[in-house]
Amino acid sequence: ELGNRMAERAVDVIKLLMKQGQMLKINDVIDADTAELIAVEMGHTVKRVSEADVEEGLFSAKDEDTDLSPRPPVVTIMGHVDHGKTSLLDALRNAKVVTGEAGGITQHIGAYQIEHNDNKITFIDTPGHAAFSKMRARGAKSTDIVVLVVAADDGVMPQTKEAIAHAQAAEVPIIVAINKMDKQGADPSRVRTELLNDSIVVEAMGGDVIDVEVSAKAGEGLDKLLEMILLQAEVLELQANPERTAEGIVVEAQLDRGRGPVATVLVQKGTLKTGDILVAGAEWGRVRAMLDEDGKQVKEAGPSKPVEVLGFQGTPEAGDMVAVVENEARAREIVDYRQRQIREKASVVASGARGSLEQMMNRLQETGRKEFPMVLKADVQGSAEAIVHALNELGTDEVSARILMSGVGGITESDITLAAASKAPIIGFNVRANKQAREAAQREGIELRYYNVIYDLVDDVKSAMSGLLSPEL
Ligand code: GDP
C-alpha cells in the first residue's frame, strides 16, 4: 500500500526496510513513523494527516435551499405491547400499498411506503422504541413523526410512557392513534385524560397534539390517520435534495444464505443508484441490485424511499449511517479505519477481564501485595526515563509502582506476553500497539492505555494506587 501510494515497487520498499533492520513481508503492517522514514528516504514529501481524516467530507456536503424539494414523511409506530402496533402497520399497508405490478409479493424489509391521495408516506415497520432508540443512540435520525398507539380499552400503560419519553427526547412530534375503538369498553376520553400526565395535551383538551380514533381490526379511521400524518408533515416542511449522492440509514440488515449480506437502506438525501459504491458503518459495498417492499427491482431510490440493497461485502448494522463515496479505494480506506477503531475499542473493553488498572487494584487488595506492576513503552528514551522517575516518586511504604519493563518503540506482541504473565497493564506514551499486539492484548485481556501527557499518565496511576490504599485509610 505504501509502495502503491508512492508509485514505487513494493520490493524496493521492503529492501529499504531490510536495510533498517526490519525483515518484513509484503502485507505486514508498519507504523506511521517507519512509513514516513521510508517515504522521505525514497525522495517523497510526507504530509501527516490524522487517521480520522479519511472520514472527512463524508456527510458534510451542504445543500442550497434552491436544490431542496419536498420529501415524504418517515413514520415510526410506538406504543404499549398488544395495543395494536403490528395490526395497524399491517392494516395501513394492506389498504394502501403503492400498487405494484402483478406478481409483487409483500416482503418485510423493515420499512414500506404507501400512497394516500397521491402523497407518499414511509413507515418503519419494526414497531416499538427499541429499534428507534438504537438508531438514535448511533446518532441517526430515522423518524419524522411518531404515531403513538394507545388501546382505548386499556389506556396509558408503562410502555406508552416510555414511548412518549423516547419521542420527546428525540424531539419528534407525536400523533396519538387511539386504537381498538370497535371494542366494548373503549373509552377514548380516558386515554386523552391519562395522556395529560405525560404532558401530551391533545386538541380536545386544549393542546396541539393531534389524536385520531381508529380500529386496526375494523379498518376504521385509517384514512383520517393518514391525512393527519400528511398534515403534520406539511407543517414540518420536510425537504431533501434528490440530485446528489445518496445518504441514508440502515433500517435492517442480515446475512441471507442465497443473496449474501442484505441491508434495507432508508435514503434520506440524494438518490441511490445501482452501481453506487457505499459505506455503511464498518462495511462497504457496490449496489448490485435494489428491491422495494414488493420484491420489485428498482434502479433508483430517492429521499424517504426504503430499498433492500444487495452487494455489501459484509453485513452492516441497523442504525448505521450510509454514504455514497466516489470510488472503491475510498470506501475501503474508510472501512479499514472504522474496523480498526472497533478492534481497538474491543481490546480496551475486553481488557476489563484481567490486566486493567481497576482489576489490578482489586486483585492486589485481595492478595495483600502492595506492588503495582506495569509495562511502559515510550517514544523516546528521555520520556521513558522521566516517567519511570515520576512513577517511582509515587511510591509510599504501603504501595509502589513496579515497572516490569520500560522501553522505547511501539507496543509489540512480546510486550503483551510479558505483561500477561504478571497480569499488568501496558502504558504507551506517544506510541501505540501494532495490529498483532492489539490482537494479543485482546486475547490475553491486557489493558492498553495510551497517553501523550506525562502528567495525565502519572495522575491516573496515582489514583489507581490511592484506590488500592483507600480501604486502609
Ligand atoms: P402490538 O403488540 O402493539 O404489535 O399489538 P398487535 O398488533 O399484535 O395486537 C395485539 C392484539 O390486539 C391482537 O390480538 C390484535 O388482533 C388485537 N387488536 C389490534 N388492533 C385491534 C383493534 O383495533 N380492535 C380489536 N378488537 N383488536 C385489535
Coordinates of C-alpha atoms and ligand atoms in Angstrom, one line a residue:
E1 CA 0.0 0.0 0.0
L2 CA 2.8 2.4 0.9
G3 CA 4.6 1.4 -2.4
N4 CA 1.4 2.0 -4.3
R5 CA 0.8 5.4 -2.9
M6 CA 4.4 6.5 -3.7
A7 CA 4.2 4.7 -7.1
E8 CA 7.2 2.7 -6.1
R9 CA 7.7 -1.0 -6.3
A10 CA 6.9 -2.9 -3.2
V11 CA 10.2 -4.8 -3.3
D12 CA 12.1 -1.5 -3.1
V13 CA 10.1 -0.6 0.0
I14 CA 10.9 -4.0 1.5
K15 CA 14.6 -3.7 0.6
L16 CA 14.8 -0.3 2.3
L17 CA 13.1 -1.7 5.4
M18 CA 15.6 -4.5 5.5
K19 CA 18.4 -2.0 5.4
Q20 CA 16.9 -0.6 8.5
G21 CA 16.9 -4.0 10.1
Q22 CA 13.2 -4.7 9.6
M23 CA 12.5 -8.0 8.0
L24 CA 9.0 -7.8 6.7
K25 CA 6.8 -9.4 4.1
I26 CA 4.6 -7.6 1.6
N27 CA 1.4 -7.2 3.6
D28 CA 2.9 -6.7 7.0
V29 CA 1.9 -3.6 8.9
I30 CA 4.4 -0.8 9.6
D31 CA 3.8 2.1 11.9
A32 CA 3.5 5.7 10.7
D33 CA 7.0 6.7 11.8
T34 CA 8.6 4.0 9.8
A35 CA 6.4 4.7 6.8
E36 CA 7.4 8.4 7.0
L37 CA 11.1 7.4 7.2
I38 CA 10.9 5.2 4.1
A39 CA 8.9 7.8 2.2
V40 CA 11.4 10.5 2.9
E41 CA 14.3 8.2 2.1
M42 CA 12.7 7.5 -1.3
G43 CA 12.6 11.2 -2.0
H44 CA 8.9 11.8 -1.3
T45 CA 7.3 14.6 0.6
V46 CA 5.3 13.5 3.6
K47 CA 2.3 15.3 4.9
R48 CA 1.0 13.7 8.1
V49 CA -2.8 13.7 8.4
S50 CA -4.8 12.3 11.2
E51 CA -6.2 8.9 10.6
A52 CA -9.7 10.2 11.2
D53 CA -9.2 12.5 8.2
V54 CA -10.3 9.6 6.0
E55 CA -13.8 10.3 7.1
E56 CA -13.6 14.0 6.2
G57 CA -16.2 15.3 3.9
L58 CA -18.4 12.2 4.2
F59 CA -21.5 13.8 5.5
S60 CA -20.6 17.5 5.1
A61 CA -21.9 18.4 1.6
K62 CA -24.5 21.1 2.2
D63 CA -27.5 21.6 0.0
E64 CA -28.6 25.0 -1.2
D65 CA -32.2 25.8 -0.4
T66 CA -33.0 26.0 -4.1
D67 CA -31.9 22.4 -4.5
L68 CA -34.4 21.2 -2.0
S69 CA -37.8 19.6 -2.8
P70 CA -40.5 18.1 -0.6
R71 CA -40.0 14.5 0.6
P72 CA -42.4 12.0 2.1
P73 CA -42.5 11.8 5.9
V74 CA -41.0 8.8 7.7
V75 CA -43.2 7.5 10.5
T76 CA -42.5 5.1 13.3
I77 CA -45.3 3.5 15.3
M78 CA -44.8 3.1 19.0
G79 CA -46.9 2.1 22.0
H80 CA -47.5 -0.5 24.7
V81 CA -47.4 -4.2 23.9
D82 CA -50.6 -5.6 22.5
H83 CA -52.1 -2.1 21.9
G84 CA -52.1 -2.9 18.1
K85 CA -48.8 -1.6 16.6
T86 CA -48.4 -4.5 14.3
S87 CA -52.1 -4.7 13.4
L88 CA -52.0 -1.0 12.5
L89 CA -48.9 -1.4 10.4
D90 CA -50.5 -4.3 8.5
A91 CA -53.8 -2.6 8.1
L92 CA -52.3 0.6 6.7
R93 CA -50.1 -1.4 4.4
N94 CA -52.8 -3.7 3.1
A95 CA -55.1 -0.8 2.4
K96 CA -52.7 1.5 0.8
V97 CA -49.6 -0.2 -0.6
V98 CA -48.3 1.6 -3.7
T99 CA -49.9 -0.7 -6.3
G100 CA -47.1 -2.8 -7.6
E101 CA -47.2 -4.7 -10.9
A102 CA -48.9 -8.1 -10.8
G103 CA -46.7 -10.7 -9.1
G104 CA -45.3 -8.4 -6.5
I105 CA -45.1 -10.3 -3.2
T106 CA -45.3 -8.4 0.1
Q107 CA -41.9 -8.5 1.7
H108 CA -41.0 -7.4 5.2
I109 CA -37.8 -5.4 4.6
G110 CA -38.0 -3.2 7.6
A111 CA -39.9 -0.3 6.1
Y112 CA -42.5 0.3 3.4
Q113 CA -44.0 3.2 1.5
I114 CA -47.7 3.7 0.9
E115 CA -49.6 6.3 -1.1
H116 CA -52.5 8.4 0.1
N117 CA -54.2 10.9 -2.2
D118 CA -51.0 11.0 -4.3
N119 CA -48.8 11.6 -1.3
K120 CA -46.3 9.1 -0.2
I121 CA -45.7 8.1 3.4
T122 CA -42.9 5.8 4.6
F123 CA -43.5 3.6 7.6
I124 CA -40.7 1.9 9.6
D125 CA -42.2 -1.5 10.2
T126 CA -40.2 -2.6 13.2
P127 CA -42.6 -1.2 15.7
G128 CA -41.5 -0.3 19.2
H129 CA -39.0 2.1 20.6
A130 CA -36.1 -0.4 20.9
A131 CA -35.2 -0.1 17.3
F132 CA -36.0 3.6 17.3
S133 CA -33.6 4.3 20.2
K134 CA -30.9 2.1 18.9
M135 CA -30.8 4.2 15.8
R136 CA -30.8 7.3 17.8
A137 CA -28.0 6.1 20.0
R138 CA -25.9 5.9 16.9
G139 CA -26.6 9.5 16.1
A140 CA -29.1 8.7 13.3
K141 CA -32.4 10.5 13.0
S142 CA -34.6 7.9 11.4
T143 CA -38.1 9.3 12.0
D144 CA -40.0 12.5 11.3
I145 CA -43.3 11.6 13.1
V146 CA -44.1 9.1 15.8
V147 CA -47.6 7.5 15.9
L148 CA -48.3 6.6 19.4
V149 CA -50.8 3.8 19.6
V150 CA -52.9 3.6 22.8
A151 CA -55.6 0.9 23.1
A152 CA -58.9 2.6 24.0
D153 CA -59.8 -0.2 26.4
D154 CA -56.6 -0.3 28.2
G155 CA -55.3 3.3 28.4
V156 CA -51.8 4.7 29.0
M157 CA -49.5 1.9 30.2
P158 CA -45.8 1.7 31.1
Q159 CA -44.5 1.3 27.6
T160 CA -46.8 4.1 26.4
K161 CA -45.0 6.4 28.8
E162 CA -41.6 5.0 27.6
A163 CA -42.5 5.7 24.0
I164 CA -43.5 9.2 24.8
A165 CA -40.2 9.8 26.6
H166 CA -38.3 8.5 23.6
A167 CA -40.2 10.6 21.1
Q168 CA -39.8 13.7 23.3
A169 CA -36.1 13.1 23.8
A170 CA -35.7 12.9 20.0
E171 CA -37.9 16.0 19.6
V172 CA -40.1 14.1 17.2
P173 CA -43.8 15.2 17.0
I174 CA -46.4 12.7 18.2
I175 CA -49.7 11.8 16.7
V176 CA -51.9 9.8 19.0
A177 CA -53.8 6.9 17.5
I178 CA -56.5 5.7 19.9
N179 CA -56.9 2.1 18.8
K180 CA -59.4 -0.7 19.3
M181 CA -62.4 1.7 19.1
D182 CA -64.5 -1.3 17.9
K183 CA -64.1 -2.9 21.3
Q184 CA -66.7 -2.8 24.1
G185 CA -65.4 -0.7 26.9
A186 CA -63.4 1.6 24.6
D187 CA -63.0 4.9 26.4
P188 CA -61.1 7.4 24.3
S189 CA -61.7 10.3 26.7
R190 CA -60.0 8.4 29.5
V191 CA -57.0 8.0 27.2
R192 CA -56.9 11.7 26.5
T193 CA -57.0 12.5 30.2
E194 CA -54.4 10.0 31.1
L195 CA -52.0 11.4 28.5
L196 CA -52.1 14.7 30.3
N197 CA -49.8 13.2 33.0
D198 CA -47.1 12.9 30.4
S199 CA -47.7 16.4 29.0
I200 CA -49.4 15.1 25.9
V201 CA -52.2 17.6 25.5
V202 CA -54.4 16.6 22.6
E203 CA -56.6 19.2 20.8
A204 CA -59.8 18.2 22.6
M205 CA -58.0 19.1 25.8
G206 CA -56.9 22.4 24.6
G207 CA -53.4 21.4 23.4
D208 CA -51.9 21.0 19.9
V209 CA -51.3 17.2 19.7
I210 CA -53.4 15.5 17.1
D211 CA -55.3 12.4 18.0
V212 CA -57.3 10.1 15.8
E213 CA -59.7 7.3 16.9
V214 CA -59.0 4.1 14.9
S215 CA -59.7 0.4 14.7
A216 CA -56.9 -1.5 13.1
K217 CA -59.1 -4.6 13.1
A218 CA -62.2 -3.0 11.5
G219 CA -60.1 -0.7 9.3
E220 CA -61.7 2.4 10.6
G221 CA -60.1 5.8 10.9
L222 CA -57.2 4.8 8.8
D223 CA -57.7 7.5 6.1
K224 CA -58.1 10.1 8.8
L225 CA -54.8 9.0 10.4
L226 CA -53.0 9.2 7.1
E227 CA -54.5 12.6 6.5
M228 CA -53.2 13.8 9.9
I229 CA -49.8 12.4 9.2
L230 CA -49.6 14.3 5.9
L231 CA -50.9 17.4 7.6
Q232 CA -48.2 17.2 10.3
A233 CA -45.6 16.5 7.5
E234 CA -46.7 19.7 5.8
V235 CA -46.1 21.7 9.0
L236 CA -42.6 20.1 9.3
E237 CA -41.8 21.2 5.8
L238 CA -39.8 18.1 5.1
Q239 CA -37.3 18.6 2.3
A240 CA -34.3 17.0 0.7
N241 CA -32.1 17.4 -2.3
P242 CA -32.7 14.4 -4.6
E243 CA -30.0 15.5 -7.1
R244 CA -26.9 14.5 -5.2
T245 CA -25.0 11.4 -4.0
A246 CA -27.1 9.5 -1.6
E247 CA -27.0 9.4 2.2
G248 CA -29.2 7.4 4.4
I249 CA -29.5 4.9 7.3
V250 CA -29.6 1.1 7.6
V251 CA -33.0 0.1 8.9
E252 CA -32.4 -3.6 8.9
A253 CA -29.7 -5.9 7.8
Q254 CA -29.0 -9.6 7.7
L255 CA -26.9 -12.2 6.0
D256 CA -29.0 -14.1 3.5
R257 CA -28.0 -17.6 2.6
G258 CA -28.6 -17.1 -1.1
R259 CA -28.1 -13.4 -1.6
G260 CA -25.3 -12.6 0.8
P261 CA -25.5 -9.5 3.0
V262 CA -28.7 -7.7 2.6
A263 CA -29.4 -4.3 4.1
T264 CA -32.6 -2.2 3.9
V265 CA -31.4 1.4 3.4
L266 CA -33.7 4.3 4.0
V267 CA -32.5 7.0 1.7
Q268 CA -32.5 10.4 3.4
K269 CA -30.8 12.7 0.9
G270 CA -29.9 12.3 -2.7
T271 CA -30.7 9.4 -5.0
L272 CA -29.2 5.9 -4.6
K273 CA -28.5 4.2 -7.9
T274 CA -27.4 0.7 -8.9
G275 CA -23.6 0.7 -9.3
D276 CA -23.1 3.2 -6.5
I277 CA -20.3 2.5 -4.0
L278 CA -21.4 3.0 -0.4
V279 CA -20.2 2.7 3.1
A280 CA -22.5 1.8 6.0
G281 CA -20.8 1.8 9.4
A282 CA -17.8 -0.5 9.1
E283 CA -18.9 -2.2 5.9
W284 CA -18.9 -1.2 2.2
G285 CA -20.4 -2.5 -1.0
R286 CA -21.3 -1.7 -4.6
V287 CA -25.1 -1.6 -5.2
R288 CA -25.7 -4.7 -7.3
A289 CA -29.5 -4.5 -7.1
M290 CA -32.2 -2.7 -5.2
L291 CA -35.6 -4.2 -4.3
D292 CA -38.6 -2.4 -3.0
E293 CA -41.1 -3.8 -0.4
D294 CA -42.9 -5.7 -3.2
G295 CA -39.7 -7.5 -4.1
K296 CA -39.6 -5.5 -7.3
Q297 CA -36.2 -4.3 -8.7
V298 CA -35.7 -0.6 -8.7
K299 CA -32.9 1.3 -10.4
E300 CA -33.1 4.4 -8.3
A301 CA -34.3 5.4 -4.8
G302 CA -34.8 9.0 -3.8
P303 CA -35.3 10.7 -0.4
S304 CA -37.5 8.7 2.1
K305 CA -37.5 5.6 -0.1
P306 CA -36.6 2.4 1.7
V307 CA -34.9 -0.2 -0.5
E308 CA -33.2 -3.5 0.1
V309 CA -29.7 -3.2 -1.1
L310 CA -27.7 -6.2 -2.4
G311 CA -23.9 -6.0 -2.9
F312 CA -22.5 -5.4 0.5
Q313 CA -19.2 -7.1 1.3
G314 CA -20.2 -7.6 4.9
T315 CA -23.4 -7.1 6.9
P316 CA -23.8 -3.6 8.3
E317 CA -25.9 -3.0 11.5
A318 CA -29.3 -1.4 11.9
G319 CA -28.7 2.3 12.6
D320 CA -25.5 2.5 10.6
M321 CA -25.3 5.7 8.6
V322 CA -24.9 5.2 4.9
A323 CA -23.0 7.4 2.4
V324 CA -22.1 7.0 -1.2
V325 CA -18.4 7.6 -1.9
E326 CA -16.6 8.3 -5.1
N327 CA -14.7 5.0 -5.5
E328 CA -13.8 1.7 -4.1
A329 CA -10.4 2.8 -2.7
R330 CA -12.1 5.5 -0.6
A331 CA -14.7 3.0 0.6
R332 CA -12.0 0.5 1.6
E333 CA -10.0 3.2 3.3
I334 CA -12.9 4.4 5.4
V335 CA -14.0 0.9 6.3
D336 CA -10.4 -0.1 7.2
Y337 CA -10.2 2.8 9.6
R338 CA -13.6 2.1 11.2
Q339 CA -12.9 -1.6 11.7
R340 CA -9.5 -0.8 13.2
Q341 CA -11.3 1.6 15.6
I342 CA -13.8 -1.1 16.6
R343 CA -11.0 -3.6 17.3
E344 CA -9.2 -1.0 19.4
K345 CA -12.3 -0.3 21.4
A346 CA -12.9 -4.0 21.8
S347 CA -9.4 -4.6 23.1
V348 CA -9.9 -1.9 25.8
V349 CA -13.2 -3.4 26.8
A350 CA -12.0 -7.0 26.8
S351 CA -9.1 -6.0 28.9
G352 CA -11.5 -5.3 31.7
A353 CA -11.2 -9.0 32.2
R354 CA -7.7 -9.1 33.7
G355 CA -4.9 -6.7 33.3
S356 CA -6.7 -3.4 33.7
L357 CA -5.8 -0.8 36.2
E358 CA -9.0 -1.4 38.1
Q359 CA -8.9 -5.2 38.1
M360 CA -5.3 -4.9 39.2
M361 CA -6.2 -2.8 42.2
N362 CA -8.9 -5.3 43.3
R363 CA -6.6 -8.3 42.9
L364 CA -3.8 -6.6 44.8
Q365 CA -6.2 -5.8 47.6
E366 CA -7.1 -9.5 47.8
T367 CA -3.6 -10.8 47.8
G368 CA -2.3 -8.1 50.1
R369 CA 0.5 -7.4 47.7
K370 CA 1.5 -3.8 47.6
E371 CA 3.1 -3.6 44.2
F372 CA 1.6 -2.2 41.2
P373 CA 3.1 -3.9 38.1
M374 CA 3.1 -2.3 34.7
V375 CA 4.9 -2.3 31.3
L376 CA 5.9 1.0 29.9
K377 CA 6.7 1.9 26.3
A378 CA 7.5 5.4 25.2
D379 CA 8.6 7.2 22.0
V380 CA 12.0 8.3 23.2
Q381 CA 14.4 7.3 25.9
G382 CA 14.1 10.7 27.6
S383 CA 10.4 10.4 28.2
A384 CA 10.7 6.8 29.4
E385 CA 13.2 7.9 32.0
A386 CA 11.1 10.8 33.1
I387 CA 8.0 8.7 33.5
V388 CA 9.9 5.9 35.4
H389 CA 11.3 8.6 37.7
A390 CA 7.9 10.2 38.3
L391 CA 6.2 6.8 38.9
N392 CA 8.9 5.8 41.4
E393 CA 8.3 9.0 43.3
L394 CA 4.7 8.0 43.8
G395 CA 5.7 5.0 45.9
T396 CA 5.0 5.0 49.6
D397 CA 5.7 2.5 52.3
E398 CA 2.5 0.8 51.5
V399 CA 2.4 0.7 47.8
S400 CA 4.7 1.2 44.9
A401 CA 4.8 1.1 41.2
R402 CA 6.8 -1.8 39.8
I403 CA 7.8 -1.2 36.2
L404 CA 8.3 -4.7 34.8
M405 CA 9.9 -3.1 31.7
S406 CA 10.3 0.2 30.2
G407 CA 11.3 0.5 26.6
V408 CA 11.3 2.7 23.6
G409 CA 9.2 2.0 20.5
G410 CA 5.7 0.8 19.6
I411 CA 4.0 -1.8 21.7
T412 CA 4.7 -5.3 20.3
E413 CA 3.4 -8.8 20.9
S414 CA 6.3 -9.7 23.1
D415 CA 5.4 -6.7 25.4
I416 CA 1.9 -8.3 25.7
T417 CA 3.4 -11.7 26.6
L418 CA 5.4 -10.1 29.3
A419 CA 2.5 -8.1 30.7
A420 CA 0.2 -11.1 30.5
A421 CA 2.5 -13.1 32.7
S422 CA 2.1 -10.6 35.5
K423 CA -1.4 -9.5 34.6
A424 CA -0.1 -6.0 34.2
P425 CA -1.4 -3.2 32.1
I426 CA 0.7 -1.7 29.3
I427 CA 1.1 2.0 29.1
G428 CA 2.1 3.6 25.9
F429 CA 3.5 7.1 25.9
N430 CA 3.2 8.6 22.4
V431 CA 3.3 5.1 21.0
R432 CA 0.6 2.6 20.1
A433 CA 0.3 -1.1 19.7
N434 CA 0.7 -2.7 16.3
K435 CA -2.0 -5.0 15.0
Q436 CA -0.6 -8.2 16.3
A437 CA -0.1 -6.7 19.7
R438 CA -3.6 -5.4 19.8
E439 CA -5.0 -8.8 18.9
A440 CA -2.8 -10.5 21.5
A441 CA -3.9 -7.9 24.2
Q442 CA -7.5 -8.7 23.4
R443 CA -6.8 -12.4 23.6
E444 CA -5.0 -12.1 26.9
G445 CA -7.3 -9.5 28.4
I446 CA -4.5 -7.0 28.8
E447 CA -5.4 -3.3 29.1
L448 CA -3.6 -0.9 26.8
R449 CA -3.6 2.7 27.9
Y450 CA -2.3 5.5 25.7
Y451 CA -1.1 8.8 26.9
N452 CA 0.6 11.8 25.4
V453 CA 0.9 14.0 28.6
I454 CA 3.1 12.7 31.3
Y455 CA 1.1 14.4 34.0
D456 CA -2.1 12.6 32.9
L457 CA -0.3 9.3 33.0
V458 CA 1.2 9.8 36.4
D459 CA -2.1 11.1 37.7
D460 CA -4.0 8.0 36.5
V461 CA -1.6 5.6 38.1
K462 CA -1.6 7.7 41.3
S463 CA -5.4 7.5 41.6
A464 CA -5.3 3.8 40.9
M465 CA -2.7 3.4 43.6
S466 CA -4.6 5.5 46.1
G467 CA -7.7 3.4 45.3
L468 CA -5.5 0.5 46.4
L469 CA -4.8 2.2 49.6
S470 CA -8.1 3.7 50.5
P471 CA -9.7 0.7 52.5
E472 CA -6.8 1.0 54.9
L473 CA -7.2 4.7 55.5
Ligands
GDP1 P1 -48.6 -4.9 19.3 O1 -48.0 -5.7 20.3 O2 -48.8 -3.5 19.7 O3 -48.0 -5.0 17.9 O4 -50.1 -5.4 19.1 P2 -50.8 -6.3 18.0 O5 -50.9 -5.6 16.7 O6 -50.0 -7.6 18.0 O7 -52.2 -6.5 18.6 C1 -52.4 -7.2 19.8 C2 -53.8 -7.8 19.8 O8 -54.8 -6.8 19.7 C3 -54.1 -8.8 18.7 O9 -54.8 -9.9 19.2 C4 -54.9 -8.0 17.7 O10 -55.8 -8.8 17.0 C5 -55.7 -7.1 18.7 N1 -56.0 -5.8 18.0 C6 -55.2 -4.9 17.4 N2 -55.9 -3.9 17.0 C7 -57.2 -4.1 17.3 C8 -58.4 -3.3 17.1 O11 -58.5 -2.3 16.5 N3 -59.6 -3.9 17.6 C9 -59.6 -5.1 18.3 N4 -60.7 -5.5 18.7 N5 -58.5 -5.8 18.5 C10 -57.3 -5.3 18.0

